[in-house]
Amino acid sequence: MKKSHLLIAFALLASRVSAQSNSSTVVQAGHNNEAYVEQVGEQNTASQNQKGNLNQASILESGMSNTARQQQQGVSNTASIVMDLSNGATALQTQKGNNNLATADHDMTIGISEQRQTGNSNMATVHQQYGLATAYQEQIGNHNTASSDQAVLPGNEQISKQYQYGDYNEASITQGRFDQYALQLQNGNHNKASVNQYYDNNVSEQYQYGNYNEATVTQLYSGVNKALQVQQGNYNVATIDQDAAFNNTATQRQRGNRNQAEITQGYDNEATQTQEGNNNEARIGQGNDNEAWQRQIGNDNTAVTQQASHNSSTITQVGNGNSATVIQAIP
């Protein structure tokens, strides 16, 4: 059966509403667009606006006082919102371009998700469970991928923000249990950013400008940790491991090409790495209650700091081809 609309029409397409207090609006302009709405519960609102051809949009709302809105402009875009036994949840999806995919799954939440895609062949996914979660995704470019997975216990809040500008970038955030905050910003091409948080009150921010950079933060079974990564250039790699760790602060800043920075922390540590140049390598491993600073300016430098407990270390290298190693045991 041909499904085309040459004029804008307001209609309820493929809608099933189990309560009169629910509302659904569909606006279509173009050819062969498909819209589906199903609502179970009370005071749910759904809105779909499609302009172009071969677009698909679906909304399933179950619960009370949920809001879902989808806007599509272009060709062959796909948008899906599922709210399963949610109350007061909000999901917004905006697509401009071709062959974009956006999915938002709210499972027994009061969460908020907003997804914006401009370009072609981008993919954005949001999955929220239980308590208050907020997810924002913005992609401008082509072939970008962003995913946000949040499982928050009632009485807590998790925030996930992802911004990607360019082509073939990948961003992933996974959050679990109590309060968490993660932000990812990538401007360039072929960059990758990953954050994995589980337990309580972890904060992570990643900023990448350039091409083929990689940033990873792991905060599993951890609490009150802070991680900041900033990379400018190409082919840089930054890694922060705060696994089973508490009360740590880690900062990595790299400018140049093919630099590598790595920090691993236990309890009550502070670490900062700064590298400017090319092909530099910096590594810090900390046990408990340590402070470490590494700064390298130039090319092909190496700095290694290994600390057990209650130590402090500073390494500064300016020039090329330098190497420094500090090993500190329990005093």
Tab-separated table of C-alpha atoms in Angstrom:
chain	number	residue	atom	x	y	z
A	1	MET	CA	0.000	0.000	0.000
A	2	LYS	CA	1.374	3.373	-0.944
A	3	LYS	CA	1.782	5.749	1.984
A	4	SER	CA	2.322	9.246	0.660
A	5	HIS	CA	1.122	12.694	1.638
A	6	LEU	CA	1.436	15.600	-0.761
A	7	LEU	CA	-0.122	18.075	1.644
A	8	ILE	CA	0.409	18.577	5.340
A	9	ALA	CA	-2.208	16.597	7.176
A	10	PHE	CA	-3.018	16.381	10.824
A	11	ALA	CA	-4.052	12.861	11.691
A	12	LEU	CA	-3.627	10.075	14.145
A	13	LEU	CA	-1.818	7.401	12.136
A	14	ALA	CA	-1.682	3.868	13.472
A	15	SER	CA	-2.575	5.137	16.921
A	16	ARG	CA	-4.168	3.262	19.755
A	17	VAL	CA	-5.094	5.310	22.801
A	18	SER	CA	-6.427	3.659	25.940
A	19	ALA	CA	-7.346	6.840	27.832
A	20	GLN	CA	-9.020	9.998	26.605
A	21	SER	CA	-6.505	12.191	28.413
A	22	ASN	CA	-3.686	11.094	26.076
A	23	SER	CA	-2.927	13.212	23.010
A	24	SER	CA	-1.161	12.459	19.735
A	25	THR	CA	-0.396	14.673	16.723
A	26	VAL	CA	1.179	13.653	13.415
A	27	VAL	CA	2.225	16.046	10.640
A	28	GLN	CA	3.582	14.683	7.354
A	29	ALA	CA	4.769	16.318	4.140
A	30	GLY	CA	6.395	14.226	1.433
A	31	HIS	CA	6.182	10.673	0.162
A	32	ASN	CA	6.148	7.252	1.792
A	33	ASN	CA	6.672	8.458	5.333
A	34	GLU	CA	5.499	6.243	8.194
A	35	ALA	CA	4.407	7.295	11.680
A	36	TYR	CA	3.199	5.102	14.528
A	37	VAL	CA	1.931	6.063	17.999
A	38	GLU	CA	0.738	3.792	20.801
A	39	GLN	CA	-0.229	5.170	24.221
A	40	VAL	CA	-1.262	3.294	27.375
A	41	GLY	CA	-1.916	5.259	30.536
A	42	GLU	CA	-2.915	8.847	31.204
A	43	GLN	CA	-1.788	12.345	30.274
A	44	ASN	CA	0.786	11.161	27.753
A	45	THR	CA	1.659	13.429	24.828
A	46	ALA	CA	3.127	12.447	21.457
A	47	SER	CA	4.094	14.653	18.509
A	48	GLN	CA	5.595	13.658	15.149
A	49	ASN	CA	6.587	15.934	12.274
A	50	GLN	CA	7.988	14.470	9.066
A	51	LYS	CA	9.192	16.336	5.979
A	52	GLY	CA	10.746	14.422	3.115
A	53	ASN	CA	10.558	10.862	1.927
A	54	LEU	CA	10.814	7.356	3.337
A	55	ASN	CA	11.153	8.477	6.951
A	56	GLN	CA	10.004	6.271	9.824
A	57	ALA	CA	8.963	7.400	13.297
A	58	SER	CA	7.472	5.412	16.172
A	59	ILE	CA	6.410	6.278	19.720
A	60	LEU	CA	5.258	3.846	22.420
A	61	GLU	CA	4.214	5.406	25.725
A	62	SER	CA	3.202	3.439	28.807
A	63	GLY	CA	2.663	5.223	32.117
A	64	MET	CA	1.642	8.744	33.058
A	65	SER	CA	2.554	12.292	32.044
A	66	ASN	CA	5.190	11.314	29.487
A	67	THR	CA	6.165	13.559	26.572
A	68	ALA	CA	7.615	12.371	23.263
A	69	ARG	CA	8.431	14.530	20.264
A	70	GLN	CA	10.027	13.613	16.926
A	71	GLN	CA	11.028	15.856	14.019
A	72	GLN	CA	12.440	14.484	10.783
A	73	GLN	CA	13.582	16.307	7.683
A	74	GLY	CA	15.241	14.455	4.816
A	75	VAL	CA	15.219	10.942	3.420
A	76	SER	CA	15.216	7.517	5.076
A	77	ASN	CA	15.634	8.663	8.660
A	78	THR	CA	14.485	6.402	11.497
A	79	ALA	CA	13.431	7.517	14.975
A	80	SER	CA	12.094	5.416	17.832
A	81	ILE	CA	10.949	6.294	21.355
A	82	VAL	CA	9.827	3.686	23.892
A	83	MET	CA	8.612	4.679	27.364
A	84	ASP	CA	7.832	1.570	29.380
A	85	LEU	CA	6.013	2.158	32.678
A	86	SER	CA	7.570	5.603	32.950
A	87	ASN	CA	6.109	8.616	34.709
A	88	GLY	CA	6.994	12.180	33.763
A	89	ALA	CA	9.663	11.153	31.246
A	90	THR	CA	10.577	13.321	28.248
A	91	ALA	CA	12.165	12.276	24.944
A	92	LEU	CA	12.977	14.635	22.058
A	93	GLN	CA	14.449	13.625	18.695
A	94	THR	CA	15.430	15.897	15.801
A	95	GLN	CA	16.895	14.616	12.529
A	96	LYS	CA	17.978	16.653	9.506
A	97	GLY	CA	19.628	14.779	6.668
A	98	ASN	CA	19.522	11.251	5.343
A	99	ASN	CA	19.783	7.744	6.763
A	100	ASN	CA	20.078	8.825	10.392
A	101	LEU	CA	19.000	6.561	13.255
A	102	ALA	CA	17.904	7.681	16.742
A	103	THR	CA	16.502	5.450	19.479
A	104	ALA	CA	15.468	6.351	23.036
A	105	ASP	CA	14.391	3.696	25.529
A	106	HIS	CA	13.009	4.834	28.905
A	107	ASP	CA	12.370	1.914	31.245
A	108	MET	CA	10.495	2.874	34.425
A	109	THR	CA	12.174	6.279	34.574
A	110	ILE	CA	11.443	9.943	35.085
A	111	GLY	CA	14.342	10.651	32.755
A	112	ILE	CA	14.970	13.205	30.037
A	113	SER	CA	16.620	12.524	26.688
A	114	GLU	CA	17.287	14.828	23.756
A	115	GLN	CA	18.895	13.712	20.510
A	116	ARG	CA	19.833	16.022	17.642
A	117	GLN	CA	21.335	14.841	14.373
A	118	THR	CA	22.344	16.921	11.365
A	119	GLY	CA	24.020	15.157	8.452
A	120	ASN	CA	23.938	11.662	7.061
A	121	SER	CA	24.193	8.126	8.447
A	122	ASN	CA	24.544	9.122	12.082
A	123	MET	CA	23.434	6.843	14.912
A	124	ALA	CA	22.342	7.870	18.423
A	125	THR	CA	21.044	5.576	21.161
A	126	VAL	CA	19.818	6.295	24.694
A	127	HIS	CA	18.792	3.724	27.295
A	128	GLN	CA	17.577	4.813	30.743
A	129	GLN	CA	16.386	2.726	33.677
A	130	TYR	CA	14.657	3.533	36.961
A	131	GLY	CA	15.407	6.956	38.502
A	132	LEU	CA	16.227	10.446	37.245
A	133	ALA	CA	18.569	10.407	34.258
A	134	THR	CA	19.377	13.105	31.720
A	135	ALA	CA	20.961	12.365	28.346
A	136	TYR	CA	21.805	14.878	25.612
A	137	GLN	CA	23.303	13.936	22.250
A	138	GLU	CA	24.208	16.271	19.400
A	139	GLN	CA	25.818	15.122	16.172
A	140	ILE	CA	26.695	17.333	13.225
A	141	GLY	CA	28.416	15.551	10.374
A	142	ASN	CA	28.337	12.075	8.878
A	143	HIS	CA	28.691	8.507	10.127
A	144	ASN	CA	28.968	9.435	13.797
A	145	THR	CA	27.875	7.100	16.604
A	146	ALA	CA	26.819	8.071	20.123
A	147	SER	CA	25.484	5.802	22.870
A	148	SER	CA	24.337	6.546	26.412
A	149	ASP	CA	23.307	3.826	28.873
A	150	GLN	CA	22.078	4.941	32.302
A	151	ALA	CA	20.752	2.861	35.221
A	152	VAL	CA	20.127	5.053	38.262
A	153	LEU	CA	18.603	4.107	41.601
A	154	PRO	CA	15.648	6.213	42.800
A	155	GLY	CA	16.661	9.362	44.635
A	156	ASN	CA	19.817	9.853	42.570
A	157	GLU	CA	20.655	11.619	39.317
A	158	GLN	CA	22.847	10.790	36.349
A	159	ILE	CA	23.820	13.187	33.560
A	160	SER	CA	25.270	12.246	30.186
A	161	LYS	CA	26.223	14.803	27.527
A	162	GLN	CA	27.703	14.011	24.110
A	163	TYR	CA	28.653	16.436	21.352
A	164	GLN	CA	30.226	15.326	18.065
A	165	TYR	CA	31.166	17.540	15.144
A	166	GLY	CA	32.784	15.932	12.125
A	167	ASP	CA	32.735	12.479	10.575
A	168	TYR	CA	33.150	8.914	11.815
A	169	ASN	CA	33.421	9.812	15.498
A	170	GLU	CA	32.379	7.428	18.281
A	171	ALA	CA	31.228	8.336	21.790
A	172	SER	CA	30.063	5.978	24.523
A	173	ILE	CA	28.890	6.605	28.101
A	174	THR	CA	27.752	3.925	30.565
A	175	GLN	CA	26.532	4.935	34.029
A	176	GLY	CA	25.200	2.858	36.911
A	177	ARG	CA	23.821	3.007	40.453
A	178	PHE	CA	24.091	6.467	42.113
A	179	ASP	CA	25.002	10.038	41.044
A	180	GLN	CA	27.236	10.270	37.949
A	181	TYR	CA	28.241	12.982	35.474
A	182	ALA	CA	29.926	12.548	32.090
A	183	LEU	CA	30.588	14.935	29.209
A	184	GLN	CA	32.172	14.170	25.840
A	185	LEU	CA	33.010	16.679	23.108
A	186	GLN	CA	34.711	15.659	19.872
A	187	ASN	CA	35.518	17.994	16.996
A	188	GLY	CA	37.211	16.359	14.052
A	189	ASN	CA	37.163	12.949	12.399
A	190	HIS	CA	37.609	9.348	13.498
A	191	ASN	CA	37.871	10.167	17.207
A	192	LYS	CA	36.796	7.770	19.971
A	193	ALA	CA	35.708	8.585	23.521
A	194	SER	CA	34.553	6.139	26.182
A	195	VAL	CA	33.368	6.565	29.790
A	196	ASN	CA	32.312	3.760	32.114
A	197	GLN	CA	30.992	4.798	35.554
A	198	TYR	CA	29.510	2.679	38.314
A	199	TYR	CA	28.808	3.433	41.961
A	200	ASP	CA	28.698	6.985	43.334
A	201	ASN	CA	29.510	10.598	42.512
A	202	ASN	CA	32.047	10.168	39.718
A	203	VAL	CA	32.755	12.973	37.257
A	204	SER	CA	34.339	12.623	33.835
A	205	GLU	CA	34.968	15.148	31.045
A	206	GLN	CA	36.596	14.437	27.688
A	207	TYR	CA	37.475	16.982	25.000
A	208	GLN	CA	39.115	16.007	21.719
A	209	TYR	CA	40.024	18.285	18.825
A	210	GLY	CA	41.613	16.763	15.750
A	211	ASN	CA	41.615	13.346	14.140
A	212	TYR	CA	42.060	9.740	15.239
A	213	ASN	CA	42.336	10.556	18.942
A	214	GLU	CA	41.238	8.124	21.662
A	215	ALA	CA	40.177	8.890	25.238
A	216	THR	CA	39.080	6.332	27.836
A	217	VAL	CA	37.923	6.746	31.442
A	218	THR	CA	37.038	3.819	33.704
A	219	GLN	CA	35.378	4.517	37.047
A	220	LEU	CA	33.911	1.157	38.073
A	221	TYR	CA	32.925	0.341	41.663
A	222	SER	CA	34.321	3.760	42.479
A	223	GLY	CA	33.259	6.951	44.208
A	224	VAL	CA	34.081	10.669	44.340
A	225	ASN	CA	36.544	10.486	41.447
A	226	LYS	CA	37.228	13.216	38.904
A	227	ALA	CA	38.754	12.697	35.465
A	228	LEU	CA	39.571	15.329	32.825
A	229	GLN	CA	41.070	14.636	29.402
A	230	VAL	CA	41.878	17.273	26.782
A	231	GLN	CA	43.565	16.344	23.503
A	232	GLN	CA	44.457	18.581	20.576
A	233	GLY	CA	46.067	17.092	17.507
A	234	ASN	CA	46.085	13.701	15.855
A	235	TYR	CA	46.543	10.083	16.922
A	236	ASN	CA	46.786	10.875	20.644
A	237	VAL	CA	45.756	8.349	23.298
A	238	ALA	CA	44.682	9.162	26.856
A	239	THR	CA	43.646	6.618	29.488
A	240	ILE	CA	42.472	7.100	33.086
A	241	ASP	CA	41.751	4.044	35.242
A	242	GLN	CA	39.981	4.727	38.523
A	243	ASP	CA	38.612	1.225	38.951
A	244	ALA	CA	37.704	0.298	42.554
A	245	ALA	CA	39.069	3.691	43.510
A	246	PHE	CA	37.879	6.575	45.695
A	247	ASN	CA	38.601	10.301	46.132
A	248	ASN	CA	40.967	10.627	43.171
A	249	THR	CA	41.600	13.472	40.737
A	250	ALA	CA	43.253	12.874	37.359
A	251	THR	CA	43.974	15.420	34.621
A	252	GLN	CA	45.511	14.808	31.209
A	253	ARG	CA	46.290	17.469	28.630
A	254	GLN	CA	47.973	16.653	25.331
A	255	ARG	CA	48.730	18.878	22.370
A	256	GLY	CA	50.492	17.532	19.320
A	257	ASN	CA	50.549	14.177	17.577
A	258	ARG	CA	50.935	10.559	18.643
A	259	ASN	CA	51.265	11.272	22.353
A	260	GLN	CA	50.263	8.739	24.998
A	261	ALA	CA	49.183	9.381	28.584
A	262	GLU	CA	48.066	6.863	31.203
A	263	ILE	CA	46.994	7.239	34.847
A	264	THR	CA	45.990	4.451	37.258
A	265	GLN	CA	44.802	5.371	40.767
A	266	GLY	CA	43.734	3.774	44.052
A	267	TYR	CA	42.615	6.008	46.975
A	268	ASP	CA	43.033	9.735	47.710
A	269	ASN	CA	45.436	10.498	44.849
A	270	GLU	CA	46.041	13.483	42.610
A	271	ALA	CA	47.749	13.253	39.216
A	272	THR	CA	48.344	15.691	36.362
A	273	GLN	CA	49.982	15.053	32.991
A	274	THR	CA	50.770	17.742	30.418
A	275	GLN	CA	52.425	16.988	27.080
A	276	GLU	CA	53.185	19.370	24.226
A	277	GLY	CA	54.877	18.000	21.156
A	278	ASN	CA	54.971	14.672	19.368
A	279	ASN	CA	55.534	11.036	20.289
A	280	ASN	CA	55.722	11.653	24.020
A	281	GLU	CA	54.733	9.053	26.615
A	282	ALA	CA	53.660	9.637	30.219
A	283	ARG	CA	52.585	7.036	32.787
A	284	ILE	CA	51.503	7.349	36.426
A	285	GLY	CA	50.558	4.526	38.797
A	286	GLN	CA	49.354	5.447	42.291
A	287	GLY	CA	48.340	3.491	45.381
A	288	ASN	CA	47.005	5.662	48.218
A	289	ASP	CA	47.398	9.332	49.184
A	290	ASN	CA	49.932	10.331	46.506
A	291	GLU	CA	50.581	13.386	44.360
A	292	ALA	CA	52.222	13.264	40.948
A	293	TRP	CA	52.847	15.875	38.250
A	294	GLN	CA	54.412	15.252	34.854
A	295	ARG	CA	55.134	17.859	32.204
A	296	GLN	CA	56.882	17.264	28.906
A	297	ILE	CA	57.551	19.800	26.177
A	298	GLY	CA	59.236	18.541	23.036
A	299	ASN	CA	59.367	15.261	21.170
A	300	ASP	CA	60.036	11.614	21.975
A	301	ASN	CA	60.128	12.095	25.744
A	302	THR	CA	59.179	9.468	28.333
A	303	ALA	CA	58.079	9.981	31.947
A	304	VAL	CA	57.148	7.193	34.371
A	305	THR	CA	55.998	7.618	37.983
A	306	GLN	CA	55.136	4.699	40.268
A	307	GLN	CA	53.925	5.467	43.798
A	308	ALA	CA	52.821	3.283	46.712
A	309	SER	CA	51.530	5.484	49.563
A	310	HIS	CA	52.006	9.037	50.911
A	311	ASN	CA	54.444	10.183	48.223
A	312	SER	CA	54.888	13.255	46.057
A	313	SER	CA	56.654	13.498	42.694
A	314	THR	CA	57.248	16.115	39.991
A	315	ILE	CA	58.846	15.511	36.589
A	316	THR	CA	59.464	18.311	34.092
A	317	GLN	CA	61.235	17.689	30.783
A	318	VAL	CA	61.921	20.250	28.064
A	319	GLY	CA	63.592	19.111	24.879
A	320	ASN	CA	63.732	15.926	22.861
A	321	GLY	CA	64.503	12.308	23.632
A	322	ASN	CA	64.495	12.653	27.413
A	323	SER	CA	63.556	9.865	29.828
A	324	ALA	CA	62.715	10.019	33.531
A	325	THR	CA	61.527	7.349	35.953
A	326	VAL	CA	60.439	7.788	39.586
A	327	ILE	CA	59.618	4.845	41.858
A	328	GLN	CA	58.396	5.611	45.382
A	329	ALA	CA	57.668	2.913	47.937
A	330	ILE	CA	55.984	3.294	51.335
A	331	PRO	CA	57.989	5.828	53.357
